[in-house]
Amino acid sequence: MARPLRLDLPRCFYHVLNRGVERRPIYEDNADHEKFISLLGLMSERYEVEVWSYVLMGNHYHLLVKPAEPNLSKAMQWLGLTYSGYFNKRHRRAGPLFQGRFKSFIVEEGDYLRRLLCYIHRNPLRAQIVERLADYSWSSYPCLAYGRRCRPWLQSEKVLKLFGGEKKQFRSAVQGYSEEECGLLEDLKHGILLGGEKMAVRLRKALGREPDRDRPQHKKLLRTKGIEEHVEEIAHVLNLTDDEVEELRQPVRRRSRPMRDALIYLAWRNSHHSLQAIGEYFHVRPTSLPAAKARGSEHLRRNRNLRALAAKQFMI
């Protein structure tokens, strides 16, 4: 089975969740809830991870966090192992408590973040555990909505700032969210991003250009970049201007065009677009593409300066 793509980026928001093995409870009583919340606070301080919201359900949890360093995996591993050790010892059990590693996806700031905050806090209502969110103790909602049961490490002021700085506005947003919530996660891109295309571009740069073949989400995210965007990046590295690239794209018969062929080869080698699609972009006939690609590879092999430029950024 392919491993899920996991990104550890600093200063990004993450929705983190995990559930008990075989969907079994991970909290048996109030003491377990309090212990998990206490450990969550220790994790926040120990690993410099801001906690913006949390909801503990019977057999799973939801967190919205923002690590200062690229260490989310270490932080969540510590939290999971520490709580599992406590739970197993207290309840005289053995074996894993959670169903594998935690799941996470990045959340873009702005509207996506506000909507997710509402979505997370409405979990007890969706599960029909309570009729009023104010009656559910094991979430950050009582603090954010009413100033009750606040933890010093919870980023309550920053959360409320997203809703005009007022608890009343936060309550109204959460309470009025029910008609929208079903469509929120439909915006989840490639299983790793709740956000728009600009955020997707940022993630593509963070991932680099060589995909992990065991992680199809990585390949899918990279593939969303258009051919034009790939060619622009390559041309920039090779010190080609936009006008020069546009000239190389014009169909010209019976003329050696080594730079165009180099662009074709590098685009094919470092993107996930087909050779045919790249050929269409450069107005090269399908029957001529294999030869053009081969000439481009040979040109890079012979031209040391060009090869040195390309090698700094791309696979050649």
PDB file of C-alpha atoms in Angstrom:
ATOM      1  CA  MET A   1       0.000   0.000   0.000  1.00  0.00           C
ATOM      2  CA  ALA A   2       1.322   3.464  -0.904  1.00  0.00           C
ATOM      3  CA  ARG A   3       2.443   5.599   1.986  1.00  0.00           C
ATOM      4  CA  PRO A   4       0.474   8.824   2.527  1.00  0.00           C
ATOM      5  CA  LEU A   5       2.312  12.018   1.706  1.00  0.00           C
ATOM      6  CA  ARG A   6       3.298  13.871   4.859  1.00  0.00           C
ATOM      7  CA  LEU A   7       4.598  17.429   4.776  1.00  0.00           C
ATOM      8  CA  ASP A   8       6.473  19.059   7.641  1.00  0.00           C
ATOM      9  CA  LEU A   9       6.469  22.755   6.831  1.00  0.00           C
ATOM     10  CA  PRO A  10       6.980  25.533   9.385  1.00  0.00           C
ATOM     11  CA  ARG A  11       4.393  28.240  10.024  1.00  0.00           C
ATOM     12  CA  CYS A  12       1.634  26.390   8.202  1.00  0.00           C
ATOM     13  CA  PHE A  13      -1.725  25.421   9.629  1.00  0.00           C
ATOM     14  CA  TYR A  14      -2.498  21.712   9.890  1.00  0.00           C
ATOM     15  CA  HIS A  15      -5.713  19.877  10.587  1.00  0.00           C
ATOM     16  CA  VAL A  16      -4.536  16.792  12.469  1.00  0.00           C
ATOM     17  CA  LEU A  17      -6.682  13.799  13.372  1.00  0.00           C
ATOM     18  CA  ASN A  18      -6.342  10.233  14.515  1.00  0.00           C
ATOM     19  CA  ARG A  19      -8.666   7.526  15.794  1.00  0.00           C
ATOM     20  CA  GLY A  20      -8.481   4.463  17.948  1.00  0.00           C
ATOM     21  CA  VAL A  21      -7.495   1.099  16.521  1.00  0.00           C
ATOM     22  CA  GLU A  22     -10.600  -0.655  15.153  1.00  0.00           C
ATOM     23  CA  ARG A  23     -12.463   2.549  16.075  1.00  0.00           C
ATOM     24  CA  ARG A  24     -12.252   1.690  19.756  1.00  0.00           C
ATOM     25  CA  PRO A  25     -12.465   4.434  22.403  1.00  0.00           C
ATOM     26  CA  ILE A  26      -9.278   6.296  23.227  1.00  0.00           C
ATOM     27  CA  TYR A  27     -10.843   8.063  26.230  1.00  0.00           C
ATOM     28  CA  GLU A  28     -12.698   6.083  28.898  1.00  0.00           C
ATOM     29  CA  ASP A  29     -13.499   8.821  31.409  1.00  0.00           C
ATOM     30  CA  ASN A  30     -12.868  12.431  32.402  1.00  0.00           C
ATOM     31  CA  ALA A  31      -9.368  11.637  33.664  1.00  0.00           C
ATOM     32  CA  ASP A  32      -8.347  10.395  30.213  1.00  0.00           C
ATOM     33  CA  HIS A  33      -9.685  13.519  28.548  1.00  0.00           C
ATOM     34  CA  GLU A  34      -7.858  15.740  31.019  1.00  0.00           C
ATOM     35  CA  LYS A  35      -4.617  13.800  30.569  1.00  0.00           C
ATOM     36  CA  PHE A  36      -4.725  14.106  26.786  1.00  0.00           C
ATOM     37  CA  ILE A  37      -5.391  17.849  26.998  1.00  0.00           C
ATOM     38  CA  SER A  38      -2.561  18.245  29.503  1.00  0.00           C
ATOM     39  CA  LEU A  39      -0.180  16.382  27.199  1.00  0.00           C
ATOM     40  CA  LEU A  40      -1.380  18.493  24.282  1.00  0.00           C
ATOM     41  CA  GLY A  41      -0.268  21.566  26.211  1.00  0.00           C
ATOM     42  CA  LEU A  42       3.103  20.001  26.983  1.00  0.00           C
ATOM     43  CA  MET A  43       3.529  19.100  23.322  1.00  0.00           C
ATOM     44  CA  SER A  44       2.748  22.700  22.364  1.00  0.00           C
ATOM     45  CA  GLU A  45       5.458  24.037  24.660  1.00  0.00           C
ATOM     46  CA  ARG A  46       8.025  21.315  24.046  1.00  0.00           C
ATOM     47  CA  TYR A  47       7.902  21.459  20.244  1.00  0.00           C
ATOM     48  CA  GLU A  48       6.789  25.083  19.707  1.00  0.00           C
ATOM     49  CA  VAL A  49       3.515  24.070  18.109  1.00  0.00           C
ATOM     50  CA  GLU A  50       0.677  26.555  18.427  1.00  0.00           C
ATOM     51  CA  VAL A  51      -2.667  24.916  19.216  1.00  0.00           C
ATOM     52  CA  TRP A  52      -5.556  26.838  17.686  1.00  0.00           C
ATOM     53  CA  SER A  53      -8.347  24.389  18.430  1.00  0.00           C
ATOM     54  CA  TYR A  54      -9.018  20.874  19.637  1.00  0.00           C
ATOM     55  CA  VAL A  55     -11.972  18.517  19.904  1.00  0.00           C
ATOM     56  CA  LEU A  56     -11.728  15.168  21.670  1.00  0.00           C
ATOM     57  CA  MET A  57     -14.342  12.656  20.602  1.00  0.00           C
ATOM     58  CA  GLY A  58     -14.926   9.168  21.953  1.00  0.00           C
ATOM     59  CA  ASN A  59     -12.642   7.306  19.566  1.00  0.00           C
ATOM     60  CA  HIS A  60     -10.798  10.093  17.773  1.00  0.00           C
ATOM     61  CA  TYR A  61      -9.591  13.669  18.011  1.00  0.00           C
ATOM     62  CA  HIS A  62      -9.300  16.766  15.808  1.00  0.00           C
ATOM     63  CA  LEU A  63      -6.597  19.416  16.205  1.00  0.00           C
ATOM     64  CA  LEU A  64      -5.772  22.638  14.384  1.00  0.00           C
ATOM     65  CA  VAL A  65      -2.107  23.417  14.960  1.00  0.00           C
ATOM     66  CA  LYS A  66       0.646  25.632  13.597  1.00  0.00           C
ATOM     67  CA  PRO A  67       4.247  24.474  14.173  1.00  0.00           C
ATOM     68  CA  ALA A  68       7.001  27.080  14.294  1.00  0.00           C
ATOM     69  CA  GLU A  69       9.529  24.534  13.018  1.00  0.00           C
ATOM     70  CA  PRO A  70       9.260  21.645  10.524  1.00  0.00           C
ATOM     71  CA  ASN A  71       8.681  19.163  13.335  1.00  0.00           C
ATOM     72  CA  LEU A  72       4.987  18.269  13.298  1.00  0.00           C
ATOM     73  CA  SER A  73       5.707  14.546  12.889  1.00  0.00           C
ATOM     74  CA  LYS A  74       8.019  14.515  15.913  1.00  0.00           C
ATOM     75  CA  ALA A  75       5.514  16.459  17.996  1.00  0.00           C
ATOM     76  CA  MET A  76       2.583  14.221  17.113  1.00  0.00           C
ATOM     77  CA  GLN A  77       4.662  11.077  17.575  1.00  0.00           C
ATOM     78  CA  TRP A  78       5.570  12.238  21.075  1.00  0.00           C
ATOM     79  CA  LEU A  79       1.943  13.032  21.896  1.00  0.00           C
ATOM     80  CA  GLY A  80       0.670   9.701  20.582  1.00  0.00           C
ATOM     81  CA  LEU A  81       3.297   7.541  22.269  1.00  0.00           C
ATOM     82  CA  THR A  82       3.100   9.381  25.581  1.00  0.00           C
ATOM     83  CA  TYR A  83      -0.671   9.221  25.778  1.00  0.00           C
ATOM     84  CA  SER A  84      -0.754   5.580  24.618  1.00  0.00           C
ATOM     85  CA  GLY A  85       1.704   4.635  27.372  1.00  0.00           C
ATOM     86  CA  TYR A  86      -0.428   6.400  29.960  1.00  0.00           C
ATOM     87  CA  PHE A  87      -3.681   4.875  28.676  1.00  0.00           C
ATOM     88  CA  ASN A  88      -2.345   1.321  28.475  1.00  0.00           C
ATOM     89  CA  LYS A  89      -0.877   1.447  31.963  1.00  0.00           C
ATOM     90  CA  ARG A  90      -3.979   2.983  33.544  1.00  0.00           C
ATOM     91  CA  HIS A  91      -6.408   0.611  31.865  1.00  0.00           C
ATOM     92  CA  ARG A  92      -4.148  -2.450  32.004  1.00  0.00           C
ATOM     93  CA  ARG A  93      -4.071  -3.062  28.298  1.00  0.00           C
ATOM     94  CA  ALA A  94      -1.342  -3.748  25.740  1.00  0.00           C
ATOM     95  CA  GLY A  95      -0.821  -3.052  22.066  1.00  0.00           C
ATOM     96  CA  PRO A  96      -1.366  -0.002  19.877  1.00  0.00           C
ATOM     97  CA  LEU A  97      -4.008   2.503  20.904  1.00  0.00           C
ATOM     98  CA  PHE A  98      -4.247   4.446  17.644  1.00  0.00           C
ATOM     99  CA  GLN A  99      -5.047   3.182  14.167  1.00  0.00           C
ATOM    100  CA  GLY A 100      -1.677   3.868  12.595  1.00  0.00           C
ATOM    101  CA  ARG A 101      -0.004   7.233  12.247  1.00  0.00           C
ATOM    102  CA  PHE A 102      -1.917  10.471  12.524  1.00  0.00           C
ATOM    103  CA  LYS A 103      -3.486  12.011   9.427  1.00  0.00           C
ATOM    104  CA  SER A 104      -2.988  15.645   8.527  1.00  0.00           C
ATOM    105  CA  PHE A 105      -3.524  18.195   5.791  1.00  0.00           C
ATOM    106  CA  ILE A 106      -2.440  21.781   5.369  1.00  0.00           C
ATOM    107  CA  VAL A 107      -5.009  24.560   5.635  1.00  0.00           C
ATOM    108  CA  GLU A 108      -4.723  27.878   3.832  1.00  0.00           C
ATOM    109  CA  GLU A 109      -5.214  30.980   5.936  1.00  0.00           C
ATOM    110  CA  GLY A 110      -8.278  33.149   5.498  1.00  0.00           C
ATOM    111  CA  ASP A 111     -11.681  31.778   4.606  1.00  0.00           C
ATOM    112  CA  TYR A 112     -10.551  28.141   4.549  1.00  0.00           C
ATOM    113  CA  LEU A 113      -9.140  28.469   8.065  1.00  0.00           C
ATOM    114  CA  ARG A 114     -12.287  30.109   9.439  1.00  0.00           C
ATOM    115  CA  ARG A 115     -14.516  27.468   7.865  1.00  0.00           C
ATOM    116  CA  LEU A 116     -12.407  24.644   9.241  1.00  0.00           C
ATOM    117  CA  LEU A 117     -12.506  26.118  12.731  1.00  0.00           C
ATOM    118  CA  CYS A 118     -16.293  26.022  12.527  1.00  0.00           C
ATOM    119  CA  TYR A 119     -16.263  22.513  11.085  1.00  0.00           C
ATOM    120  CA  ILE A 120     -13.986  21.134  13.806  1.00  0.00           C
ATOM    121  CA  HIS A 121     -15.960  22.597  16.677  1.00  0.00           C
ATOM    122  CA  ARG A 122     -19.277  21.252  15.381  1.00  0.00           C
ATOM    123  CA  ASN A 123     -18.138  17.633  15.676  1.00  0.00           C
ATOM    124  CA  PRO A 124     -20.040  16.934  18.933  1.00  0.00           C
ATOM    125  CA  LEU A 125     -23.228  18.196  17.286  1.00  0.00           C
ATOM    126  CA  ARG A 126     -22.753  16.070  14.184  1.00  0.00           C
ATOM    127  CA  ALA A 127     -22.158  13.016  16.379  1.00  0.00           C
ATOM    128  CA  GLN A 128     -25.289  13.921  18.390  1.00  0.00           C
ATOM    129  CA  ILE A 129     -23.364  13.766  21.644  1.00  0.00           C
ATOM    130  CA  VAL A 130     -24.833  17.068  22.822  1.00  0.00           C
ATOM    131  CA  GLU A 131     -27.601  19.386  21.709  1.00  0.00           C
ATOM    132  CA  ARG A 132     -25.610  22.510  22.579  1.00  0.00           C
ATOM    133  CA  LEU A 133     -21.887  22.920  21.973  1.00  0.00           C
ATOM    134  CA  ALA A 134     -21.625  24.892  25.204  1.00  0.00           C
ATOM    135  CA  ASP A 135     -22.401  21.643  27.046  1.00  0.00           C
ATOM    136  CA  TYR A 136     -19.398  19.785  25.616  1.00  0.00           C
ATOM    137  CA  SER A 137     -16.358  20.147  27.864  1.00  0.00           C
ATOM    138  CA  TRP A 138     -13.696  18.399  25.806  1.00  0.00           C
ATOM    139  CA  SER A 139     -13.060  20.971  23.119  1.00  0.00           C
ATOM    140  CA  SER A 140     -11.741  24.499  22.793  1.00  0.00           C
ATOM    141  CA  TYR A 141     -15.248  25.801  22.045  1.00  0.00           C
ATOM    142  CA  PRO A 142     -16.154  26.759  25.669  1.00  0.00           C
ATOM    143  CA  CYS A 143     -13.030  28.919  25.852  1.00  0.00           C
ATOM    144  CA  LEU A 144     -13.394  30.543  22.455  1.00  0.00           C
ATOM    145  CA  ALA A 145     -17.141  31.077  22.676  1.00  0.00           C
ATOM    146  CA  TYR A 146     -17.558  31.922  26.375  1.00  0.00           C
ATOM    147  CA  GLY A 147     -14.124  32.300  27.949  1.00  0.00           C
ATOM    148  CA  ARG A 148     -14.559  29.147  30.040  1.00  0.00           C
ATOM    149  CA  ARG A 149     -12.063  26.313  30.648  1.00  0.00           C
ATOM    150  CA  CYS A 150      -9.308  28.202  28.824  1.00  0.00           C
ATOM    151  CA  ARG A 151      -5.819  26.738  28.635  1.00  0.00           C
ATOM    152  CA  PRO A 152      -2.856  29.142  28.661  1.00  0.00           C
ATOM    153  CA  TRP A 153      -1.346  27.536  25.564  1.00  0.00           C
ATOM    154  CA  LEU A 154      -4.494  27.796  23.447  1.00  0.00           C
ATOM    155  CA  GLN A 155      -4.183  30.574  20.847  1.00  0.00           C
ATOM    156  CA  SER A 156      -7.600  31.946  21.733  1.00  0.00           C
ATOM    157  CA  GLU A 157      -6.888  35.603  20.945  1.00  0.00           C
ATOM    158  CA  LYS A 158      -5.521  34.734  17.508  1.00  0.00           C
ATOM    159  CA  VAL A 159      -8.536  32.553  16.751  1.00  0.00           C
ATOM    160  CA  LEU A 160     -11.006  35.206  17.813  1.00  0.00           C
ATOM    161  CA  LYS A 161      -9.159  37.792  15.732  1.00  0.00           C
ATOM    162  CA  LEU A 162     -10.251  35.812  12.670  1.00  0.00           C
ATOM    163  CA  PHE A 163     -13.844  36.476  13.743  1.00  0.00           C
ATOM    164  CA  GLY A 164     -13.590  40.178  14.493  1.00  0.00           C
ATOM    165  CA  GLY A 165     -12.074  39.673  17.939  1.00  0.00           C
ATOM    166  CA  GLU A 166     -15.440  38.948  19.536  1.00  0.00           C
ATOM    167  CA  LYS A 167     -16.635  35.731  21.191  1.00  0.00           C
ATOM    168  CA  LYS A 168     -20.167  36.484  20.032  1.00  0.00           C
ATOM    169  CA  GLN A 169     -19.089  36.618  16.379  1.00  0.00           C
ATOM    170  CA  PHE A 170     -17.236  33.320  16.797  1.00  0.00           C
ATOM    171  CA  ARG A 171     -20.344  31.702  18.314  1.00  0.00           C
ATOM    172  CA  SER A 172     -22.520  33.005  15.509  1.00  0.00           C
ATOM    173  CA  ALA A 173     -20.112  31.725  12.857  1.00  0.00           C
ATOM    174  CA  VAL A 174     -20.005  28.235  14.347  1.00  0.00           C
ATOM    175  CA  GLN A 175     -23.739  28.075  14.923  1.00  0.00           C
ATOM    176  CA  GLY A 176     -24.528  29.305  11.418  1.00  0.00           C
ATOM    177  CA  TYR A 177     -22.155  26.948   9.674  1.00  0.00           C
ATOM    178  CA  SER A 178     -24.334  23.849   9.428  1.00  0.00           C
ATOM    179  CA  GLU A 179     -25.601  24.525   5.907  1.00  0.00           C
ATOM    180  CA  GLU A 180     -22.064  24.789   4.508  1.00  0.00           C
ATOM    181  CA  GLU A 181     -20.130  22.111   6.356  1.00  0.00           C
ATOM    182  CA  CYS A 182     -20.858  19.203   4.017  1.00  0.00           C
ATOM    183  CA  GLY A 183     -19.061  20.904   1.164  1.00  0.00           C
ATOM    184  CA  LEU A 184     -15.925  22.005   3.010  1.00  0.00           C
ATOM    185  CA  LEU A 185     -13.770  18.918   2.570  1.00  0.00           C
ATOM    186  CA  GLU A 186     -14.761  18.670  -1.080  1.00  0.00           C
ATOM    187  CA  ASP A 187     -12.181  21.437  -1.558  1.00  0.00           C
ATOM    188  CA  LEU A 188      -9.419  19.174  -0.225  1.00  0.00           C
ATOM    189  CA  LYS A 189      -6.778  19.022  -2.968  1.00  0.00           C
ATOM    190  CA  HIS A 190      -4.832  15.776  -3.435  1.00  0.00           C
ATOM    191  CA  GLY A 191      -5.594  14.738   0.131  1.00  0.00           C
ATOM    192  CA  ILE A 192      -3.071  17.190   1.592  1.00  0.00           C
ATOM    193  CA  LEU A 193      -4.326  20.756   1.093  1.00  0.00           C
ATOM    194  CA  LEU A 194      -7.469  22.632   2.007  1.00  0.00           C
ATOM    195  CA  GLY A 195      -6.872  25.787   0.035  1.00  0.00           C
ATOM    196  CA  GLY A 196      -6.560  27.477  -3.333  1.00  0.00           C
ATOM    197  CA  GLU A 197      -4.136  27.244  -6.239  1.00  0.00           C
ATOM    198  CA  LYS A 198      -1.668  29.804  -4.846  1.00  0.00           C
ATOM    199  CA  MET A 199      -1.164  27.625  -1.798  1.00  0.00           C
ATOM    200  CA  ALA A 200      -0.793  24.592  -4.066  1.00  0.00           C
ATOM    201  CA  VAL A 201       2.051  26.370  -5.903  1.00  0.00           C
ATOM    202  CA  ARG A 202       3.797  26.983  -2.574  1.00  0.00           C
ATOM    203  CA  LEU A 203       3.523  23.300  -1.709  1.00  0.00           C
ATOM    204  CA  ARG A 204       4.875  22.261  -5.096  1.00  0.00           C
ATOM    205  CA  LYS A 205       7.989  24.367  -4.471  1.00  0.00           C
ATOM    206  CA  ALA A 206       8.380  22.832  -1.024  1.00  0.00           C
ATOM    207  CA  LEU A 207       8.108  19.317  -2.426  1.00  0.00           C
ATOM    208  CA  GLY A 208      10.762  19.806  -5.054  1.00  0.00           C
ATOM    209  CA  ARG A 209      10.584  18.429  -8.567  1.00  0.00           C
ATOM    210  CA  GLU A 210      11.350  14.726  -8.186  1.00  0.00           C
ATOM    211  CA  PRO A 211       8.278  12.765  -7.049  1.00  0.00           C
ATOM    212  CA  ASP A 212       8.303   9.995  -4.509  1.00  0.00           C
ATOM    213  CA  ARG A 213       6.970   7.061  -6.499  1.00  0.00           C
ATOM    214  CA  ASP A 214       5.525   5.511  -3.339  1.00  0.00           C
ATOM    215  CA  ARG A 215       3.396   8.584  -2.724  1.00  0.00           C
ATOM    216  CA  PRO A 216       0.848   9.198  -5.484  1.00  0.00           C
ATOM    217  CA  GLN A 217      -0.364  12.399  -3.776  1.00  0.00           C
ATOM    218  CA  HIS A 218       3.096  13.890  -4.392  1.00  0.00           C
ATOM    219  CA  LYS A 219       2.984  13.015  -8.078  1.00  0.00           C
ATOM    220  CA  LYS A 220      -0.575  14.295  -8.447  1.00  0.00           C
ATOM    221  CA  LEU A 221       0.248  17.610  -6.824  1.00  0.00           C
ATOM    222  CA  LEU A 222       3.268  18.130  -9.047  1.00  0.00           C
ATOM    223  CA  ARG A 223       1.318  17.165 -12.143  1.00  0.00           C
ATOM    224  CA  THR A 224      -1.142  20.024 -11.601  1.00  0.00           C
ATOM    225  CA  LYS A 225       1.547  22.464 -12.709  1.00  0.00           C
ATOM    226  CA  GLY A 226       1.024  23.414 -16.341  1.00  0.00           C
ATOM    227  CA  ILE A 227       3.561  22.875 -19.114  1.00  0.00           C
ATOM    228  CA  GLU A 228       3.996  26.609 -19.533  1.00  0.00           C
ATOM    229  CA  GLU A 229       4.891  26.993 -15.846  1.00  0.00           C
ATOM    230  CA  HIS A 230       7.436  24.179 -16.083  1.00  0.00           C
ATOM    231  CA  VAL A 231       9.035  25.664 -19.203  1.00  0.00           C
ATOM    232  CA  GLU A 232       9.212  29.110 -17.608  1.00  0.00           C
ATOM    233  CA  GLU A 233      11.109  27.667 -14.646  1.00  0.00           C
ATOM    234  CA  ILE A 234      13.539  25.822 -16.892  1.00  0.00           C
ATOM    235  CA  ALA A 235      14.090  28.860 -19.101  1.00  0.00           C
ATOM    236  CA  HIS A 236      14.763  31.041 -16.071  1.00  0.00           C
ATOM    237  CA  VAL A 237      17.467  28.646 -14.857  1.00  0.00           C
ATOM    238  CA  LEU A 238      19.040  28.609 -18.336  1.00  0.00           C
ATOM    239  CA  ASN A 239      18.963  32.427 -18.469  1.00  0.00           C
ATOM    240  CA  LEU A 240      16.500  32.570 -21.371  1.00  0.00           C
ATOM    241  CA  THR A 241      14.101  35.471 -21.675  1.00  0.00           C
ATOM    242  CA  ASP A 242      10.392  35.131 -22.341  1.00  0.00           C
ATOM    243  CA  ASP A 243      10.897  36.470 -25.845  1.00  0.00           C
ATOM    244  CA  GLU A 244      13.583  33.876 -26.543  1.00  0.00           C
ATOM    245  CA  VAL A 245      11.319  31.069 -25.335  1.00  0.00           C
ATOM    246  CA  GLU A 246       8.466  32.347 -27.462  1.00  0.00           C
ATOM    247  CA  GLU A 247      10.776  32.425 -30.491  1.00  0.00           C
ATOM    248  CA  LEU A 248      11.842  28.830 -29.818  1.00  0.00           C
ATOM    249  CA  ARG A 249       8.191  27.803 -29.752  1.00  0.00           C
ATOM    250  CA  GLN A 250       7.561  29.053 -33.276  1.00  0.00           C
ATOM    251  CA  PRO A 251       7.546  26.286 -35.898  1.00  0.00           C
ATOM    252  CA  VAL A 252      10.581  26.528 -38.171  1.00  0.00           C
ATOM    253  CA  ARG A 253      11.528  23.857 -40.694  1.00  0.00           C
ATOM    254  CA  ARG A 254      14.967  22.502 -41.472  1.00  0.00           C
ATOM    255  CA  ARG A 255      16.883  24.500 -38.895  1.00  0.00           C
ATOM    256  CA  SER A 256      18.948  23.186 -36.019  1.00  0.00           C
ATOM    257  CA  ARG A 257      17.476  24.412 -32.744  1.00  0.00           C
ATOM    258  CA  PRO A 258      19.525  22.859 -29.942  1.00  0.00           C
ATOM    259  CA  MET A 259      18.154  25.169 -27.239  1.00  0.00           C
ATOM    260  CA  ARG A 260      14.569  24.267 -28.084  1.00  0.00           C
ATOM    261  CA  ASP A 261      15.506  20.591 -27.989  1.00  0.00           C
ATOM    262  CA  ALA A 262      17.170  21.089 -24.590  1.00  0.00           C
ATOM    263  CA  LEU A 263      13.970  22.654 -23.259  1.00  0.00           C
ATOM    264  CA  ILE A 264      11.935  19.736 -24.587  1.00  0.00           C
ATOM    265  CA  TYR A 265      14.284  17.239 -22.946  1.00  0.00           C
ATOM    266  CA  LEU A 266      14.360  19.017 -19.586  1.00  0.00           C
ATOM    267  CA  ALA A 267      10.579  19.500 -19.563  1.00  0.00           C
ATOM    268  CA  TRP A 268      10.119  15.802 -20.270  1.00  0.00           C
ATOM    269  CA  ARG A 269      12.750  14.783 -17.717  1.00  0.00           C
ATOM    270  CA  ASN A 270      11.525  17.017 -14.888  1.00  0.00           C
ATOM    271  CA  SER A 271       7.762  17.191 -15.236  1.00  0.00           C
ATOM    272  CA  HIS A 272       4.968  14.662 -15.391  1.00  0.00           C
ATOM    273  CA  HIS A 273       3.547  15.777 -18.703  1.00  0.00           C
ATOM    274  CA  SER A 274       3.738  13.406 -21.622  1.00  0.00           C
ATOM    275  CA  LEU A 275       6.277  13.929 -24.381  1.00  0.00           C
ATOM    276  CA  GLN A 276       3.388  14.404 -26.791  1.00  0.00           C
ATOM    277  CA  ALA A 277       1.912  17.216 -24.679  1.00  0.00           C
ATOM    278  CA  ILE A 278       5.297  18.938 -24.474  1.00  0.00           C
ATOM    279  CA  GLY A 279       5.684  18.564 -28.231  1.00  0.00           C
ATOM    280  CA  GLU A 280       2.320  20.230 -28.794  1.00  0.00           C
ATOM    281  CA  TYR A 281       3.460  23.156 -26.657  1.00  0.00           C
ATOM    282  CA  PHE A 282       6.575  23.563 -28.839  1.00  0.00           C
ATOM    283  CA  HIS A 283       4.689  22.833 -32.087  1.00  0.00           C
ATOM    284  CA  VAL A 284       6.782  19.748 -32.804  1.00  0.00           C
ATOM    285  CA  ARG A 285       5.193  16.885 -34.722  1.00  0.00           C
ATOM    286  CA  PRO A 286       4.837  13.573 -32.819  1.00  0.00           C
ATOM    287  CA  THR A 287       7.066  11.771 -35.317  1.00  0.00           C
ATOM    288  CA  SER A 288       9.873  14.264 -34.666  1.00  0.00           C
ATOM    289  CA  LEU A 289       9.670  14.292 -30.872  1.00  0.00           C
ATOM    290  CA  PRO A 290      11.933  11.325 -29.985  1.00  0.00           C
ATOM    291  CA  ALA A 291      14.737  12.746 -32.118  1.00  0.00           C
ATOM    292  CA  ALA A 292      14.287  16.236 -30.644  1.00  0.00           C
ATOM    293  CA  LYS A 293      14.434  14.832 -27.112  1.00  0.00           C
ATOM    294  CA  ALA A 294      17.588  12.873 -27.934  1.00  0.00           C
ATOM    295  CA  ARG A 295      19.223  15.941 -29.505  1.00  0.00           C
ATOM    296  CA  GLY A 296      18.384  17.973 -26.398  1.00  0.00           C
ATOM    297  CA  SER A 297      20.021  15.415 -24.121  1.00  0.00           C
ATOM    298  CA  GLU A 298      23.111  15.339 -26.327  1.00  0.00           C
ATOM    299  CA  HIS A 299      23.303  19.150 -26.437  1.00  0.00           C
ATOM    300  CA  LEU A 300      23.275  19.288 -22.624  1.00  0.00           C
ATOM    301  CA  ARG A 301      25.967  16.600 -22.484  1.00  0.00           C
ATOM    302  CA  ARG A 302      28.296  18.519 -24.799  1.00  0.00           C
ATOM    303  CA  ASN A 303      27.644  22.059 -23.567  1.00  0.00           C
ATOM    304  CA  ARG A 304      29.315  22.132 -20.149  1.00  0.00           C
ATOM    305  CA  ASN A 305      28.118  25.618 -19.208  1.00  0.00           C
ATOM    306  CA  LEU A 306      24.530  24.803 -20.059  1.00  0.00           C
ATOM    307  CA  ARG A 307      24.751  21.478 -18.262  1.00  0.00           C
ATOM    308  CA  ALA A 308      26.145  23.165 -15.145  1.00  0.00           C
ATOM    309  CA  LEU A 309      23.237  25.608 -15.087  1.00  0.00           C
ATOM    310  CA  ALA A 310      20.663  22.862 -15.519  1.00  0.00           C
ATOM    311  CA  ALA A 311      22.280  20.523 -12.987  1.00  0.00           C
ATOM    312  CA  LYS A 312      21.828  23.065 -10.196  1.00  0.00           C
ATOM    313  CA  GLN A 313      18.057  22.764 -10.402  1.00  0.00           C
ATOM    314  CA  PHE A 314      16.987  19.799 -12.492  1.00  0.00           C
ATOM    315  CA  MET A 315      17.574  16.128 -13.120  1.00  0.00           C
ATOM    316  CA  ILE A 316      19.710  15.664 -16.226  1.00  0.00           C
TER     317      ILE A 316
END
